[in-house]
PDB file of C-alpha atoms and ligand atoms in Angstrom:
ATOM      1  CA  UNK A  12     -68.867  29.051 167.396  1.00  0.00           C
ATOM      2  CA  UNK A  13     -69.435  25.337 167.742  1.00  0.00           C
ATOM      3  CA  UNK A  14     -66.826  22.736 168.491  1.00  0.00           C
ATOM      4  CA  UNK A  15     -64.992  21.424 165.461  1.00  0.00           C
ATOM      5  CA  UNK A  16     -63.102  18.464 166.966  1.00  0.00           C
ATOM      6  CA  UNK A  17     -63.094  16.251 170.049  1.00  0.00           C
ATOM      7  CA  UNK A  18     -59.930  15.057 171.806  1.00  0.00           C
ATOM      8  CA  UNK A  19     -60.116  12.317 174.399  1.00  0.00           C
ATOM      9  CA  UNK A  20     -57.851  10.850 177.019  1.00  0.00           C
ATOM     10  CA  UNK A  21     -57.574   7.053 176.845  1.00  0.00           C
ATOM     11  CA  UNK A  22     -57.125   5.488 180.288  1.00  0.00           C
ATOM     12  CA  UNK A  23     -60.300   5.863 182.323  1.00  0.00           C
ATOM     13  CA  UNK A  24     -62.193   7.348 179.371  1.00  0.00           C
ATOM     14  CA  UNK A  25     -61.962   4.882 176.462  1.00  0.00           C
ATOM     15  CA  UNK A  26     -60.453   1.853 178.184  1.00  0.00           C
ATOM     16  CA  UNK A  27     -60.469   1.078 181.870  1.00  0.00           C
ATOM     17  CA  UNK A  28     -57.339   1.965 183.814  1.00  0.00           C
ATOM     18  CA  UNK A  29     -54.635  -0.659 184.278  1.00  0.00           C
ATOM     19  CA  UNK A  30     -54.409  -2.493 187.596  1.00  0.00           C
ATOM     20  CA  UNK A  31     -51.706  -0.766 189.648  1.00  0.00           C
ATOM     21  CA  UNK A  32     -50.111  -4.021 190.793  1.00  0.00           C
ATOM     22  CA  UNK A  33     -49.570  -4.965 187.138  1.00  0.00           C
ATOM     23  CA  UNK A  34     -47.791  -1.679 186.488  1.00  0.00           C
ATOM     24  CA  UNK A  35     -45.674  -2.111 189.625  1.00  0.00           C
ATOM     25  CA  UNK A  36     -44.618  -5.566 188.394  1.00  0.00           C
ATOM     26  CA  UNK A  37     -43.481  -3.985 185.125  1.00  0.00           C
ATOM     27  CA  UNK A  38     -41.290  -1.535 187.071  1.00  0.00           C
ATOM     28  CA  UNK A  39     -39.708  -4.440 188.999  1.00  0.00           C
ATOM     29  CA  UNK A  40     -39.057  -6.228 185.705  1.00  0.00           C
ATOM     30  CA  UNK A  41     -37.372  -3.094 184.353  1.00  0.00           C
ATOM     31  CA  UNK A  42     -35.125  -2.920 187.428  1.00  0.00           C
ATOM     32  CA  UNK A  43     -34.235  -6.570 186.851  1.00  0.00           C
ATOM     33  CA  UNK A  44     -33.475  -5.866 183.176  1.00  0.00           C
ATOM     34  CA  UNK A  45     -30.957  -3.311 184.424  1.00  0.00           C
ATOM     35  CA  UNK A  46     -29.369  -5.790 186.848  1.00  0.00           C
ATOM     36  CA  UNK A  47     -31.142  -4.609 190.002  1.00  0.00           C
ATOM     37  CA  UNK A  48     -32.710  -7.691 191.588  1.00  0.00           C
ATOM     38  CA  UNK A  49     -34.101  -6.210 194.775  1.00  0.00           C
ATOM     39  CA  UNK A  50     -35.083  -2.547 194.437  1.00  0.00           C
ATOM     40  CA  UNK A  51     -36.551  -0.647 197.340  1.00  0.00           C
ATOM     41  CA  UNK A  52     -40.370  -0.805 197.391  1.00  0.00           C
ATOM     42  CA  UNK A  53     -40.604   2.984 197.608  1.00  0.00           C
ATOM     43  CA  UNK A  54     -38.453   3.362 194.500  1.00  0.00           C
ATOM     44  CA  UNK A  55     -40.684   0.932 192.601  1.00  0.00           C
ATOM     45  CA  UNK A  56     -43.766   2.873 193.727  1.00  0.00           C
ATOM     46  CA  UNK A  57     -42.162   6.128 192.603  1.00  0.00           C
ATOM     47  CA  UNK A  58     -42.006   4.887 189.024  1.00  0.00           C
ATOM     48  CA  UNK A  59     -45.497   3.385 188.698  1.00  0.00           C
ATOM     49  CA  UNK A  60     -47.529   6.456 187.672  1.00  0.00           C
ATOM     50  CA  UNK A  61     -47.191  10.233 187.536  1.00  0.00           C
ATOM     51  CA  UNK A  62     -43.424  10.062 187.055  1.00  0.00           C
ATOM     52  CA  UNK A  63     -41.577  13.344 186.536  1.00  0.00           C
ATOM     53  CA  UNK A  64     -38.081  13.763 185.015  1.00  0.00           C
ATOM     54  CA  UNK A  65     -36.729  14.750 188.454  1.00  0.00           C
ATOM     55  CA  UNK A  66     -38.185  11.708 190.168  1.00  0.00           C
ATOM     56  CA  UNK A  67     -36.787   9.402 187.503  1.00  0.00           C
ATOM     57  CA  UNK A  68     -33.334  11.023 187.800  1.00  0.00           C
ATOM     58  CA  UNK A  69     -33.416  10.618 191.590  1.00  0.00           C
ATOM     59  CA  UNK A  70     -34.361   6.925 191.489  1.00  0.00           C
ATOM     60  CA  UNK A  71     -31.951   6.083 188.645  1.00  0.00           C
ATOM     61  CA  UNK A  72     -29.191   7.914 190.525  1.00  0.00           C
ATOM     62  CA  UNK A  73     -29.649   5.776 193.642  1.00  0.00           C
ATOM     63  CA  UNK A  74     -28.833   2.646 191.589  1.00  0.00           C
ATOM     64  CA  UNK A  75     -26.274   4.308 189.268  1.00  0.00           C
ATOM     65  CA  UNK A  76     -28.494   3.594 186.261  1.00  0.00           C
ATOM     66  CA  UNK A  77     -28.595   5.557 183.017  1.00  0.00           C
ATOM     67  CA  UNK A  78     -32.056   7.212 183.255  1.00  0.00           C
ATOM     68  CA  UNK A  79     -32.656   6.940 179.512  1.00  0.00           C
ATOM     69  CA  UNK A  80     -31.874   3.218 179.232  1.00  0.00           C
ATOM     70  CA  UNK A  81     -33.756   2.466 182.448  1.00  0.00           C
ATOM     71  CA  UNK A  82     -36.798   4.455 181.384  1.00  0.00           C
ATOM     72  CA  UNK A  83     -36.936   2.695 178.029  1.00  0.00           C
ATOM     73  CA  UNK A  84     -37.074  -0.665 179.839  1.00  0.00           C
ATOM     74  CA  UNK A  85     -39.703   0.659 182.249  1.00  0.00           C
ATOM     75  CA  UNK A  86     -41.938   1.947 179.443  1.00  0.00           C
ATOM     76  CA  UNK A  87     -41.450  -1.131 177.283  1.00  0.00           C
ATOM     77  CA  UNK A  88     -42.243  -3.470 180.198  1.00  0.00           C
ATOM     78  CA  UNK A  89     -45.255  -1.321 181.096  1.00  0.00           C
ATOM     79  CA  UNK A  90     -46.532  -1.395 177.541  1.00  0.00           C
ATOM     80  CA  UNK A  91     -46.052  -5.157 177.217  1.00  0.00           C
ATOM     81  CA  UNK A  92     -47.930  -5.967 180.425  1.00  0.00           C
ATOM     82  CA  UNK A  93     -50.729  -3.627 179.401  1.00  0.00           C
ATOM     83  CA  UNK A  94     -50.962  -5.391 176.037  1.00  0.00           C
ATOM     84  CA  UNK A  95     -51.332  -8.655 177.932  1.00  0.00           C
ATOM     85  CA  UNK A  96     -54.091  -7.085 180.069  1.00  0.00           C
ATOM     86  CA  UNK A  97     -55.881  -5.969 176.904  1.00  0.00           C
ATOM     87  CA  UNK A  98     -55.698  -9.402 175.262  1.00  0.00           C
ATOM     88  CA  UNK A  99     -56.803 -11.092 178.504  1.00  0.00           C
ATOM     89  CA  UNK A 100     -59.904  -8.887 178.724  1.00  0.00           C
ATOM     90  CA  UNK A 101     -58.716  -7.062 181.826  1.00  0.00           C
ATOM     91  CA  UNK A 102     -58.486  -3.643 180.159  1.00  0.00           C
ATOM     92  CA  UNK A 103     -61.768  -3.447 178.257  1.00  0.00           C
ATOM     93  CA  UNK A 104     -63.433  -0.565 176.481  1.00  0.00           C
ATOM     94  CA  UNK A 105     -66.126   1.215 178.433  1.00  0.00           C
ATOM     95  CA  UNK A 106     -69.574   0.323 177.039  1.00  0.00           C
ATOM     96  CA  UNK A 107     -70.362   3.946 176.261  1.00  0.00           C
ATOM     97  CA  UNK A 108     -67.446   4.268 173.791  1.00  0.00           C
ATOM     98  CA  UNK A 109     -69.952   3.112 171.140  1.00  0.00           C
ATOM     99  CA  UNK A 110     -71.674   6.522 171.477  1.00  0.00           C
ATOM    100  CA  UNK A 111     -68.622   8.195 169.903  1.00  0.00           C
ATOM    101  CA  UNK A 112     -69.854   6.950 166.512  1.00  0.00           C
ATOM    102  CA  UNK A 113     -72.688   9.500 166.786  1.00  0.00           C
ATOM    103  CA  UNK A 114     -70.262  12.431 166.891  1.00  0.00           C
ATOM    104  CA  UNK A 115     -69.876  13.956 163.417  1.00  0.00           C
ATOM    105  CA  UNK A 116     -66.566  15.668 164.193  1.00  0.00           C
ATOM    106  CA  UNK A 117     -62.952  14.575 163.764  1.00  0.00           C
ATOM    107  CA  UNK A 118     -61.682  12.949 166.928  1.00  0.00           C
ATOM    108  CA  UNK A 119     -58.274  12.249 168.426  1.00  0.00           C
ATOM    109  CA  UNK A 120     -56.675  10.668 171.470  1.00  0.00           C
ATOM    110  CA  UNK A 121     -54.058  12.345 173.650  1.00  0.00           C
ATOM    111  CA  UNK A 122     -52.761   9.939 176.269  1.00  0.00           C
ATOM    112  CA  UNK A 123     -49.907   9.939 178.774  1.00  0.00           C
ATOM    113  CA  UNK A 124     -49.593   6.188 178.209  1.00  0.00           C
ATOM    114  CA  UNK A 125     -46.941   4.923 175.778  1.00  0.00           C
ATOM    115  CA  UNK A 126     -47.735   5.513 172.103  1.00  0.00           C
ATOM    116  CA  UNK A 127     -47.272   1.797 171.392  1.00  0.00           C
ATOM    117  CA  UNK A 128     -49.858   0.991 174.094  1.00  0.00           C
ATOM    118  CA  UNK A 129     -52.399   3.270 172.424  1.00  0.00           C
ATOM    119  CA  UNK A 130     -51.610   1.632 169.076  1.00  0.00           C
ATOM    120  CA  UNK A 131     -52.251  -1.788 170.625  1.00  0.00           C
ATOM    121  CA  UNK A 132     -55.590  -0.602 172.038  1.00  0.00           C
ATOM    122  CA  UNK A 133     -56.759   0.890 168.740  1.00  0.00           C
ATOM    123  CA  UNK A 134     -55.732  -2.231 166.829  1.00  0.00           C
ATOM    124  CA  UNK A 135     -57.209  -4.716 169.286  1.00  0.00           C
ATOM    125  CA  UNK A 136     -60.554  -2.938 169.533  1.00  0.00           C
ATOM    126  CA  UNK A 137     -60.734  -1.988 165.835  1.00  0.00           C
ATOM    127  CA  UNK A 138     -60.750   1.733 166.533  1.00  0.00           C
ATOM    128  CA  UNK A 139     -58.038   2.935 164.120  1.00  0.00           C
ATOM    129  CA  UNK A 140     -60.601   4.515 161.811  1.00  0.00           C
ATOM    130  CA  UNK A 141     -62.550   6.188 164.592  1.00  0.00           C
ATOM    131  CA  UNK A 142     -59.699   8.541 165.465  1.00  0.00           C
ATOM    132  CA  UNK A 143     -58.089  10.821 162.909  1.00  0.00           C
ATOM    133  CA  UNK A 144     -55.003  11.251 165.080  1.00  0.00           C
ATOM    134  CA  UNK A 145     -53.603   9.915 168.329  1.00  0.00           C
ATOM    135  CA  UNK A 146     -50.659  10.571 170.600  1.00  0.00           C
ATOM    136  CA  UNK A 147     -49.105   8.655 173.419  1.00  0.00           C
ATOM    137  CA  UNK A 148     -45.635   9.253 174.844  1.00  0.00           C
ATOM    138  CA  UNK A 149     -42.396   8.216 173.215  1.00  0.00           C
ATOM    139  CA  UNK A 150     -40.534   5.787 175.496  1.00  0.00           C
ATOM    140  CA  UNK A 151     -37.951   8.410 176.383  1.00  0.00           C
ATOM    141  CA  UNK A 152     -37.541  10.568 179.527  1.00  0.00           C
ATOM    142  CA  UNK A 153     -38.041  13.756 177.481  1.00  0.00           C
ATOM    143  CA  UNK A 154     -41.676  12.709 177.056  1.00  0.00           C
ATOM    144  CA  UNK A 155     -42.226  13.020 180.815  1.00  0.00           C
ATOM    145  CA  UNK A 156     -42.024  16.809 180.600  1.00  0.00           C
ATOM    146  CA  UNK A 157     -44.303  16.826 177.541  1.00  0.00           C
ATOM    147  CA  UNK A 158     -47.215  14.788 178.877  1.00  0.00           C
ATOM    148  CA  UNK A 159     -50.373  16.369 180.264  1.00  0.00           C
ATOM    149  CA  UNK A 160     -50.746  18.814 182.007  1.00  0.00           C
ATOM    150  CA  UNK A 161     -48.258  20.100 179.400  1.00  0.00           C
ATOM    151  CA  UNK A 162     -49.876  20.840 176.062  1.00  0.00           C
ATOM    152  CA  UNK A 163     -47.168  19.362 173.789  1.00  0.00           C
ATOM    153  CA  UNK A 164     -49.190  16.392 172.507  1.00  0.00           C
ATOM    154  CA  UNK A 165     -52.518  18.231 172.769  1.00  0.00           C
ATOM    155  CA  UNK A 166     -51.184  20.975 170.498  1.00  0.00           C
ATOM    156  CA  UNK A 167     -49.944  18.395 167.995  1.00  0.00           C
ATOM    157  CA  UNK A 168     -53.339  16.694 167.880  1.00  0.00           C
ATOM    158  CA  UNK A 169     -55.176  20.010 167.459  1.00  0.00           C
ATOM    159  CA  UNK A 170     -52.854  20.906 164.567  1.00  0.00           C
ATOM    160  CA  UNK A 171     -53.391  17.494 162.943  1.00  0.00           C
ATOM    161  CA  UNK A 172     -57.166  17.971 163.101  1.00  0.00           C
ATOM    162  CA  UNK A 173     -56.871  21.601 161.916  1.00  0.00           C
ATOM    163  CA  UNK A 174     -59.248  22.442 164.757  1.00  0.00           C
ATOM    164  CA  UNK A 175     -59.922  25.980 165.942  1.00  0.00           C
ATOM    165  CA  UNK A 176     -62.408  25.148 168.723  1.00  0.00           C
ATOM    166  CA  UNK A 177     -61.787  21.611 169.984  1.00  0.00           C
ATOM    167  CA  UNK A 178     -63.206  20.025 173.121  1.00  0.00           C
ATOM    168  CA  UNK A 179     -61.151  17.831 175.473  1.00  0.00           C
ATOM    169  CA  UNK A 180     -62.684  14.873 177.317  1.00  0.00           C
ATOM    170  CA  UNK A 181     -60.811  13.467 180.309  1.00  0.00           C
ATOM    171  CA  UNK A 182     -61.063  11.825 183.709  1.00  0.00           C
ATOM    172  CA  UNK A 183     -58.162  13.422 185.557  1.00  0.00           C
ATOM    173  CA  UNK A 184     -56.963  16.798 186.740  1.00  0.00           C
ATOM    174  CA  UNK A 185     -54.049  16.741 184.287  1.00  0.00           C
ATOM    175  CA  UNK A 186     -56.552  16.454 181.409  1.00  0.00           C
ATOM    176  CA  UNK A 187     -58.449  19.504 182.615  1.00  0.00           C
ATOM    177  CA  UNK A 188     -55.230  21.454 183.210  1.00  0.00           C
ATOM    178  CA  UNK A 189     -53.885  20.633 179.751  1.00  0.00           C
ATOM    179  CA  UNK A 190     -57.190  21.654 178.165  1.00  0.00           C
ATOM    180  CA  UNK A 191     -57.195  24.967 180.008  1.00  0.00           C
ATOM    181  CA  UNK A 192     -53.575  25.702 179.089  1.00  0.00           C
ATOM    182  CA  UNK A 193     -54.358  24.880 175.462  1.00  0.00           C
ATOM    183  CA  UNK A 194     -57.333  27.253 175.566  1.00  0.00           C
ATOM    184  CA  UNK A 195     -59.893  24.494 175.132  1.00  0.00           C
ATOM    185  CA  UNK A 196     -63.204  23.742 176.814  1.00  0.00           C
ATOM    186  CA  UNK A 197     -63.132  20.506 178.796  1.00  0.00           C
ATOM    187  CA  UNK A 198     -65.466  17.690 179.725  1.00  0.00           C
ATOM    188  CA  UNK A 199     -64.947  15.681 182.890  1.00  0.00           C
ATOM    189  CA  UNK A 200     -66.350  12.178 182.585  1.00  0.00           C
ATOM    190  CA  UNK A 201     -67.228  10.662 185.939  1.00  0.00           C
ATOM    191  CA  UNK A 202     -66.016   7.087 186.311  1.00  0.00           C
ATOM    192  CA  UNK A 203     -65.980   4.862 189.383  1.00  0.00           C
ATOM    193  CA  UNK A 204     -62.259   5.413 190.005  1.00  0.00           C
ATOM    194  CA  UNK A 205     -62.333   9.210 189.864  1.00  0.00           C
ATOM    195  CA  UNK A 206     -62.657  11.679 192.705  1.00  0.00           C
ATOM    196  CA  UNK A 207     -62.732  15.224 191.358  1.00  0.00           C
ATOM    197  CA  UNK A 208     -63.239  16.818 194.786  1.00  0.00           C
ATOM    198  CA  UNK A 209     -59.557  17.736 195.107  1.00  0.00           C
ATOM    199  CA  UNK A 210     -59.175  19.042 191.560  1.00  0.00           C
ATOM    200  CA  UNK A 211     -57.929  22.624 191.299  1.00  0.00           C
ATOM    201  CA  UNK A 212     -59.412  23.044 187.822  1.00  0.00           C
ATOM    202  CA  UNK A 213     -63.094  23.219 186.997  1.00  0.00           C
ATOM    203  CA  UNK A 214     -64.171  21.475 183.806  1.00  0.00           C
ATOM    204  CA  UNK A 215     -66.522  23.253 181.415  1.00  0.00           C
ATOM    205  CA  UNK A 216     -68.927  20.278 181.590  1.00  0.00           C
ATOM    206  CA  UNK A 217     -69.374  17.208 183.756  1.00  0.00           C
ATOM    207  CA  UNK A 218     -70.952  14.070 182.300  1.00  0.00           C
ATOM    208  CA  UNK A 219     -71.419  10.614 183.779  1.00  0.00           C
ATOM    209  CA  UNK A 220     -71.351   8.784 180.453  1.00  0.00           C
ATOM    210  CA  UNK A 221     -69.897   9.306 176.984  1.00  0.00           C
ATOM    211  CA  UNK A 222     -73.500   8.814 175.810  1.00  0.00           C
ATOM    212  CA  UNK A 223     -74.074  12.444 176.813  1.00  0.00           C
ATOM    213  CA  UNK A 224     -71.281  13.662 174.561  1.00  0.00           C
ATOM    214  CA  UNK A 225     -73.029  13.638 171.135  1.00  0.00           C
ATOM    215  CA  UNK A 226     -75.844  15.830 172.463  1.00  0.00           C
ATOM    216  CA  UNK A 227     -73.410  18.118 174.257  1.00  0.00           C
ATOM    217  CA  UNK A 228     -71.391  18.659 171.075  1.00  0.00           C
ATOM    218  CA  UNK A 229     -74.555  19.058 169.008  1.00  0.00           C
ATOM    219  CA  UNK A 230     -76.047  21.494 171.495  1.00  0.00           C
ATOM    220  CA  UNK A 231     -73.211  23.972 170.977  1.00  0.00           C
ATOM    221  CA  UNK A 232     -73.584  24.825 167.291  1.00  0.00           C
TER     222      UNK A 232
HETATM  223 MG1   MG B 312     -57.187   9.161 182.269  1.00  0.00          MG
END
């Protein structure tokens, strides 16, 4: 049976990834919002990407901060700086995103970025109509256990699209893991920033451009 929907990650697939130093600055701003002027560099680093609930609890505990209030500031600051990057042209779409218009299937986005950041991207680049559904994280610590490789948001998107055989397109191991756990075939898109050599999950397909995606979907009727 052919694929009946396509889900895509955002960062590194649709838009370029955000400069790490920008994200680190947002974490420092969040500390400052909470009254911590000079956090330890290692604690800032710990909250830049790939944050787990346990890691957040450990860092918040060291400064006697409420994890929920702190995390809201961290996510809001992160989303605001990313919006600025988008408007300044420093978080552009990849050129090959245009090829998605040739795919005659419903499409969705499942991102571990904040939902409001994905909204800003879709609005700024005029992509609201291209995607039938999209999920980013709520700005709450509970979302950290729900993001990929968990299937929480993937499952929601699949249900929204009423898909029975969707395909997931991503650039990271967590994308491939989430796809496998959700019982979906996966596509790894090779970008300059990715190194799949250490991945513990094999994708179903590897492509070096989204331009290969329409044919790949079409070739599996
Ligand atoms: Mg990604």
